[in-house]
Amino acid sequence: MLSRYAENVYWLGRYVERAENLARLLDTHGSFARDPRATGDWEAVIRINADEELFFSRNKEATAAAVVYFYLIDPKSPTSVLNSIGYARENARTVRHLISTELWAHLNTFYGEVQELKRRDISLARLSKVAAFIKTNCQTHTGIAEGTLYRDQAYRFYQLGRHVERADQTSRLLDVKYRQLQSVAEDPGSPIDISQWNALLRSAAGYQAYRRTRPGSMSTSDVARFLMSDSEFPRSICFCLYRIKYDLACLESEHGLELGERLRDNLGRVMEISGQTPTDRIEPAWLHKFADAIQDGLLGLSGALGERFFGLVEAAD
C-alpha cells in the first residue's frame, strides 16, 4: 500500500471523528448554556480545541453565536465541521479505489448538506437539531465503513485515525471541563453540580454507559476515572489505546508491516501513562498533568506513525 494512501485513509477516519466530537460538544454545551442555573462559558469550547489564538484574532468575545459559527460552518476555520468533512471528502477522493461506493456517495451527500447550512440554521435555538444532523451523518459514515470496507491495510489505518482522534478529544474534554467544573462546583451534590457532570458525560457520549456501571455515584473522581480507564467504554482513553495497539498488531501480523522501534516506544509510553490512574481521589492538578502527558504521547505516536508509514520526516523524540 502506498504511503500517501495510508496517510489519506488515516486522516479520513480522524476528520469524521473530529466532526462528530465537535457536534456533540457544541450540542451539550448549548443545552447547558440554556440552563439559567449554570454558567454559559463558551470560551471553554475554544480551550478544549486549543484554538484561542485563531479564534480571538477574528472575534472580540467568545459569544454563543461566534463560537458556534466558528466551529460549524466558518469556511476560514480549519477546525470547523464544514472543513473537517471537506478534508475527509478530499482524502476519500484520493483513495476512491480503496473505499466502497456507498461510503463515497454518503460522504459526498453529507458534505453537500453541510455546505447548505446558513447562519440562521445554527442559532442557539436550532443548535440541537443541527448537531443531531451532524452526529447522525457521522455515525452513518462509521456504520457504512464498518459494513463495507474490506479488512485490509486501509481499514486498519482508518481505525487508527479514528481512535487516535477519539483518545485525544476525550483527554482535552476531560482536562478543560474538569478544571472548569472544579472552579464553579461550590456545592458538591447540588442540582447544578449534578447537571455539570451530566454535561461532561454527555459531551463524551458516556452518560448512559456511566449510569449503567455506576448507578449510585456521580463524583468528580468516578467520572474522571470512567473517561480515562473504563476498558469497556468505547470513548475512554484506555479503550482507544488498546484499539490502537490491536490495529498496529494486525498490521504487523496479518500484513507483514514492521512497526519499528520508535513507533513501539511511543505506543508503550502513552499506554504506560494511561495506566497510572490513581485509585483514590483525583485532584485537578494531577488530571491536568495526566491529560497533557496523554496529548503529548498521542502527538508522538501520530508522528511515529507518519514517519514509519506515511513517508513523513519527524524530529526524534
Protein backbone atom coordinates (compact mmCIF):
# COMPACT_ATOMS: atom_id res chain seq x y z
CA MET A 1 0.00 0.00 0.00
CA LEU A 2 1.42 3.41 -0.95
CA SER A 3 2.36 5.73 1.91
CA ARG A 4 0.10 8.52 0.71
CA TYR A 5 -2.90 6.20 0.56
CA ALA A 6 -2.24 5.03 4.11
CA GLU A 7 -1.98 8.63 5.28
CA ASN A 8 -5.14 9.71 3.45
CA VAL A 9 -7.29 6.92 4.83
CA TYR A 10 -5.87 7.58 8.33
CA TRP A 11 -6.93 11.24 8.09
CA LEU A 12 -10.29 10.30 6.59
CA GLY A 13 -11.03 8.49 9.87
CA ARG A 14 -9.67 11.33 12.01
CA TYR A 15 -11.63 14.13 10.31
CA VAL A 16 -15.02 12.42 10.52
CA GLU A 17 -14.39 11.55 14.17
CA ARG A 18 -13.40 15.17 14.84
CA ALA A 19 -16.61 16.49 13.25
CA GLU A 20 -18.78 14.20 15.37
CA ASN A 21 -16.96 15.19 18.56
CA LEU A 22 -17.39 18.87 17.76
CA ALA A 23 -21.12 18.49 17.15
CA ARG A 24 -21.53 16.56 20.39
CA LEU A 25 -19.56 19.13 22.37
CA LEU A 26 -21.50 22.10 20.93
CA ASP A 27 -24.84 20.38 21.47
CA THR A 28 -24.10 19.57 25.10
CA HIS A 29 -22.65 22.99 25.79
CA GLY A 30 -25.65 24.68 24.14
CA SER A 31 -28.07 22.71 26.30
CA PHE A 32 -26.07 23.59 29.39
CA ALA A 33 -25.91 27.29 28.42
CA ARG A 34 -29.70 27.46 28.25
CA ASP A 35 -29.93 26.34 31.89
CA PRO A 36 -30.44 29.56 33.94
CA ARG A 37 -28.69 27.94 36.90
CA ALA A 38 -25.48 27.32 35.01
CA THR A 39 -22.68 29.43 33.58
CA GLY A 40 -22.53 29.66 29.78
CA ASP A 41 -18.75 29.61 29.39
CA TRP A 42 -18.34 29.26 25.62
CA GLU A 43 -14.63 30.01 25.91
CA ALA A 44 -14.26 26.51 27.40
CA VAL A 45 -15.10 25.06 23.97
CA ILE A 46 -12.27 27.10 22.45
CA ARG A 47 -9.84 25.97 25.15
CA ILE A 48 -10.76 22.30 24.61
CA ASN A 49 -9.73 22.63 20.99
CA ALA A 50 -6.69 24.87 21.71
CA ASP A 51 -7.96 27.49 19.24
CA GLU A 52 -7.57 30.59 21.43
CA GLU A 53 -5.10 32.40 19.15
CA LEU A 54 -7.01 31.84 15.92
CA PHE A 55 -10.45 32.48 17.39
CA PHE A 56 -9.56 35.73 19.19
CA SER A 57 -7.64 37.03 16.18
CA ARG A 58 -11.03 37.26 14.47
CA ASN A 59 -13.50 37.66 17.36
CA LYS A 60 -13.54 40.01 20.34
CA GLU A 61 -15.65 37.79 22.57
CA ALA A 62 -16.50 34.12 22.89
CA THR A 63 -20.26 34.58 22.45
CA ALA A 64 -22.51 31.63 21.67
CA ALA A 65 -23.13 32.84 18.12
CA ALA A 66 -19.44 33.43 17.39
CA VAL A 67 -18.27 30.08 18.80
CA VAL A 68 -20.99 28.04 17.10
CA TYR A 69 -20.34 29.71 13.74
CA PHE A 70 -16.57 29.22 14.12
CA TYR A 71 -16.91 25.51 14.81
CA LEU A 72 -19.76 24.62 12.48
CA ILE A 73 -19.71 26.48 9.19
CA ASP A 74 -16.90 29.05 9.18
CA PRO A 75 -15.02 28.41 5.89
CA LYS A 76 -11.93 30.16 7.35
CA SER A 77 -11.79 27.98 10.46
CA PRO A 78 -9.60 24.92 9.82
CA THR A 79 -11.34 23.09 12.67
CA SER A 80 -14.95 23.75 11.61
CA VAL A 81 -17.25 20.84 10.84
CA LEU A 82 -17.59 22.22 7.32
CA ASN A 83 -13.84 21.97 6.74
CA SER A 84 -13.41 18.69 8.63
CA ILE A 85 -15.97 16.99 6.40
CA GLY A 86 -14.48 18.74 3.37
CA TYR A 87 -10.98 17.46 4.26
CA ALA A 88 -12.43 13.98 4.87
CA ARG A 89 -14.07 14.07 1.43
CA GLU A 90 -10.82 15.18 -0.23
CA ASN A 91 -8.92 12.36 1.47
CA ALA A 92 -11.64 9.90 0.43
CA ARG A 93 -11.39 11.12 -3.16
CA THR A 94 -7.70 10.23 -3.31
CA VAL A 95 -8.37 6.70 -2.01
CA ARG A 96 -11.56 6.24 -4.01
CA HIS A 97 -10.30 2.85 -5.26
CA LEU A 98 -9.87 1.62 -1.66
CA ILE A 99 -13.27 2.56 -0.24
CA SER A 100 -16.78 1.45 -1.08
CA THR A 101 -19.15 3.24 -3.42
CA GLU A 102 -21.61 3.59 -0.55
CA LEU A 103 -19.05 5.34 1.66
CA TRP A 104 -18.05 7.77 -1.08
CA ALA A 105 -21.67 8.54 -2.01
CA HIS A 106 -22.67 9.21 1.59
CA LEU A 107 -19.69 11.48 2.24
CA ASN A 108 -20.49 13.49 -0.90
CA THR A 109 -24.12 13.94 0.12
CA PHE A 110 -23.19 14.80 3.71
CA TYR A 111 -20.66 17.43 2.62
CA GLY A 112 -23.17 18.99 0.26
CA GLU A 113 -25.75 19.26 3.03
CA VAL A 114 -23.26 20.85 5.45
CA GLN A 115 -22.36 23.37 2.75
CA GLU A 116 -26.02 24.41 2.57
CA LEU A 117 -26.15 25.41 6.27
CA LYS A 118 -26.58 29.15 6.87
CA ARG A 119 -26.24 31.31 9.98
CA ARG A 120 -30.00 31.14 10.54
CA ASP A 121 -29.75 27.34 10.74
CA ILE A 122 -27.23 27.35 13.60
CA SER A 123 -28.83 29.73 16.11
CA LEU A 124 -28.74 28.56 19.72
CA ALA A 125 -32.42 27.62 19.45
CA ARG A 126 -31.67 25.33 16.47
CA LEU A 127 -28.28 24.08 17.62
CA SER A 128 -29.56 20.78 18.99
CA LYS A 129 -31.26 19.96 15.67
CA VAL A 130 -28.22 20.73 13.52
CA ALA A 131 -25.90 18.89 15.94
CA ALA A 132 -28.17 15.84 15.71
CA PHE A 133 -27.96 16.05 11.90
CA ILE A 134 -24.14 16.08 12.01
CA LYS A 135 -23.85 13.31 14.62
CA THR A 136 -26.29 11.09 12.75
CA ASN A 137 -24.39 11.50 9.49
CA CYS A 138 -21.01 10.87 11.12
CA GLN A 139 -22.38 7.73 12.75
CA THR A 140 -23.91 6.68 9.44
CA HIS A 141 -20.49 7.12 7.85
CA THR A 142 -18.94 4.95 10.56
CA GLY A 143 -21.63 2.30 10.10
CA ILE A 144 -21.13 2.22 6.33
CA ALA A 145 -17.36 1.94 6.83
CA GLU A 146 -17.81 -0.97 9.24
CA GLY A 147 -20.23 -2.70 6.89
CA THR A 148 -18.46 -2.17 3.57
CA LEU A 149 -14.71 -1.61 3.96
CA TYR A 150 -12.51 -4.56 3.05
CA ARG A 151 -10.41 -5.69 6.04
CA ASP A 152 -7.03 -4.88 4.59
CA GLN A 153 -4.35 -2.36 5.49
CA ALA A 154 -6.58 0.58 4.55
CA TYR A 155 -9.18 -0.48 7.11
CA ARG A 156 -6.52 -0.68 9.85
CA PHE A 157 -5.18 2.80 9.08
CA TYR A 158 -8.75 4.14 9.04
CA GLN A 159 -9.34 2.67 12.51
CA LEU A 160 -6.04 4.04 13.78
CA GLY A 161 -7.11 7.53 12.72
CA ARG A 162 -10.45 7.24 14.45
CA HIS A 163 -9.04 6.05 17.77
CA VAL A 164 -6.10 8.45 17.89
CA GLU A 165 -8.53 11.33 17.36
CA ARG A 166 -11.05 9.97 19.85
CA ALA A 167 -8.47 9.49 22.64
CA ASP A 168 -7.11 12.98 22.03
CA GLN A 169 -10.59 14.55 22.18
CA THR A 170 -11.51 12.72 25.38
CA SER A 171 -8.30 13.88 27.09
CA ARG A 172 -8.89 17.51 26.04
CA LEU A 173 -12.51 17.42 27.14
CA LEU A 174 -11.62 15.89 30.48
CA ASP A 175 -8.86 18.37 31.22
CA VAL A 176 -10.69 21.58 30.43
CA LYS A 177 -14.11 20.58 31.77
CA TYR A 178 -12.58 19.19 34.93
CA ARG A 179 -10.86 22.49 35.76
CA GLN A 180 -13.99 24.44 34.84
CA LEU A 181 -16.22 22.29 36.98
CA GLN A 182 -13.85 22.42 39.91
CA SER A 183 -13.94 26.21 39.83
CA VAL A 184 -17.73 26.53 39.90
CA ALA A 185 -18.86 23.46 41.84
CA GLU A 186 -19.16 25.15 45.20
CA ASP A 187 -21.79 22.74 46.44
CA PRO A 188 -20.99 19.11 45.52
CA GLY A 189 -24.15 17.10 45.02
CA SER A 190 -26.35 20.14 44.32
CA PRO A 191 -28.60 20.16 41.20
CA ILE A 192 -26.18 22.44 39.36
CA ASP A 193 -23.23 20.23 40.30
CA ILE A 194 -25.03 17.11 39.02
CA SER A 195 -26.09 18.86 35.81
CA GLN A 196 -22.47 19.86 35.16
CA TRP A 197 -21.27 16.28 35.50
CA ASN A 198 -24.10 15.15 33.26
CA ALA A 199 -22.95 17.67 30.64
CA LEU A 200 -19.41 16.35 30.78
CA LEU A 201 -20.56 12.76 30.32
CA ARG A 202 -22.96 13.66 27.50
CA SER A 203 -20.17 15.56 25.72
CA ALA A 204 -18.28 12.26 25.62
CA ALA A 205 -21.43 10.22 24.77
CA GLY A 206 -20.93 8.41 28.07
CA TYR A 207 -23.96 9.29 30.19
CA GLN A 208 -25.93 6.07 29.75
CA ALA A 209 -22.83 3.88 29.99
CA TYR A 210 -21.71 5.62 33.17
CA ARG A 211 -25.14 5.30 34.76
CA ARG A 212 -25.29 1.59 33.88
CA THR A 213 -21.97 0.84 35.52
CA ARG A 214 -22.14 3.32 38.42
CA PRO A 215 -25.84 3.89 39.17
CA GLY A 216 -25.30 5.28 42.66
CA SER A 217 -22.39 7.61 42.13
CA MET A 218 -21.75 10.92 40.38
CA SER A 219 -18.47 12.06 41.90
CA THR A 220 -15.64 14.03 40.37
CA SER A 221 -13.13 11.21 40.64
CA ASP A 222 -15.51 8.50 39.41
CA VAL A 223 -16.45 10.42 36.26
CA ALA A 224 -12.80 11.21 35.51
CA ARG A 225 -11.76 7.60 36.13
CA PHE A 226 -14.59 6.34 33.86
CA LEU A 227 -13.45 8.53 30.95
CA MET A 228 -9.81 7.66 31.49
CA SER A 229 -9.71 3.97 32.20
CA ASP A 230 -13.00 2.10 31.72
CA SER A 231 -11.95 -0.74 29.42
CA GLU A 232 -15.46 -1.31 28.02
CA PHE A 233 -16.45 2.28 27.22
CA PRO A 234 -15.52 2.94 23.55
CA ARG A 235 -14.57 6.58 24.10
CA SER A 236 -12.37 6.10 27.15
CA ILE A 237 -8.69 6.80 26.66
CA CYS A 238 -7.86 3.27 27.79
CA PHE A 239 -10.23 1.65 25.26
CA CYS A 240 -8.91 3.78 22.37
CA LEU A 241 -5.29 2.96 23.19
CA TYR A 242 -6.00 -0.76 23.25
CA ARG A 243 -7.72 -0.48 19.86
CA ILE A 244 -4.67 1.36 18.52
CA LYS A 245 -2.43 -1.40 19.86
CA TYR A 246 -4.69 -4.05 18.31
CA ASP A 247 -4.75 -2.45 14.86
CA LEU A 248 -0.98 -1.98 14.88
CA ALA A 249 -0.58 -5.65 15.83
CA CYS A 250 -2.87 -6.59 12.91
CA LEU A 251 -0.77 -4.53 10.51
CA GLU A 252 2.28 -6.44 11.69
CA SER A 253 0.90 -9.97 11.99
CA GLU A 254 -1.60 -10.04 9.11
CA HIS A 255 0.03 -7.67 6.63
CA GLY A 256 3.72 -8.06 7.43
CA LEU A 257 4.39 -4.39 8.23
CA GLU A 258 7.25 -3.87 10.67
CA LEU A 259 6.31 -1.23 13.26
CA GLY A 260 9.80 -0.07 14.07
CA GLU A 261 11.43 0.87 17.35
CA ARG A 262 10.21 4.46 17.54
CA LEU A 263 6.56 3.54 17.00
CA ARG A 264 6.75 0.75 19.58
CA ASP A 265 8.39 3.10 22.08
CA ASN A 266 5.73 5.80 21.60
CA LEU A 267 2.89 3.32 21.94
CA GLY A 268 4.42 1.83 25.08
CA ARG A 269 4.99 5.28 26.56
CA VAL A 270 1.41 6.54 26.10
CA MET A 271 -0.06 3.25 27.35
CA GLU A 272 2.13 3.44 30.44
CA ILE A 273 0.84 6.96 31.15
CA SER A 274 -2.75 5.77 30.67
CA GLY A 275 -2.22 3.03 33.25
CA GLN A 276 -1.21 5.43 36.01
CA THR A 277 -4.74 6.32 37.13
CA PRO A 278 -4.93 6.73 40.92
CA THR A 279 -7.32 4.54 42.86
CA ASP A 280 -8.17 7.27 45.38
CA ARG A 281 -9.39 10.84 44.87
CA ILE A 282 -8.27 12.51 41.64
CA GLU A 283 -7.07 16.09 42.05
CA PRO A 284 -7.42 18.68 39.25
CA ALA A 285 -3.69 19.41 39.17
CA TRP A 286 -2.89 15.72 38.69
CA LEU A 287 -5.55 15.37 35.99
CA HIS A 288 -4.25 18.37 34.06
CA LYS A 289 -0.76 16.86 34.12
CA PHE A 290 -2.17 13.48 33.04
CA ALA A 291 -4.16 14.98 30.14
CA ASP A 292 -1.13 16.94 28.94
CA ALA A 293 1.01 13.79 29.04
CA ILE A 294 -1.61 11.81 27.08
CA GLN A 295 -1.88 14.54 24.43
CA ASP A 296 1.92 14.71 24.10
CA GLY A 297 2.03 10.92 23.91
CA LEU A 298 -0.60 10.81 21.16
CA LEU A 299 1.24 13.54 19.25
CA GLY A 300 4.41 11.46 19.46
CA LEU A 301 2.52 8.35 18.40
CA SER A 302 0.96 10.13 15.42
CA GLY A 303 4.39 11.46 14.44
CA ALA A 304 5.90 7.99 14.66
CA LEU A 305 3.07 6.61 12.51
CA GLY A 306 3.74 9.32 9.96
CA GLU A 307 7.45 8.61 9.92
CA ARG A 308 7.06 4.84 9.70
CA PHE A 309 4.16 4.52 7.27
CA PHE A 310 3.40 7.86 5.60
CA GLY A 311 6.88 8.85 4.50
CA LEU A 312 6.94 11.92 6.76
CA VAL A 313 10.13 13.20 8.35
CA GLU A 314 9.73 13.78 12.08
CA ALA A 315 12.16 15.12 14.65
CA ALA A 316 13.46 12.49 17.06
CA ASP A 317 11.72 12.28 20.45
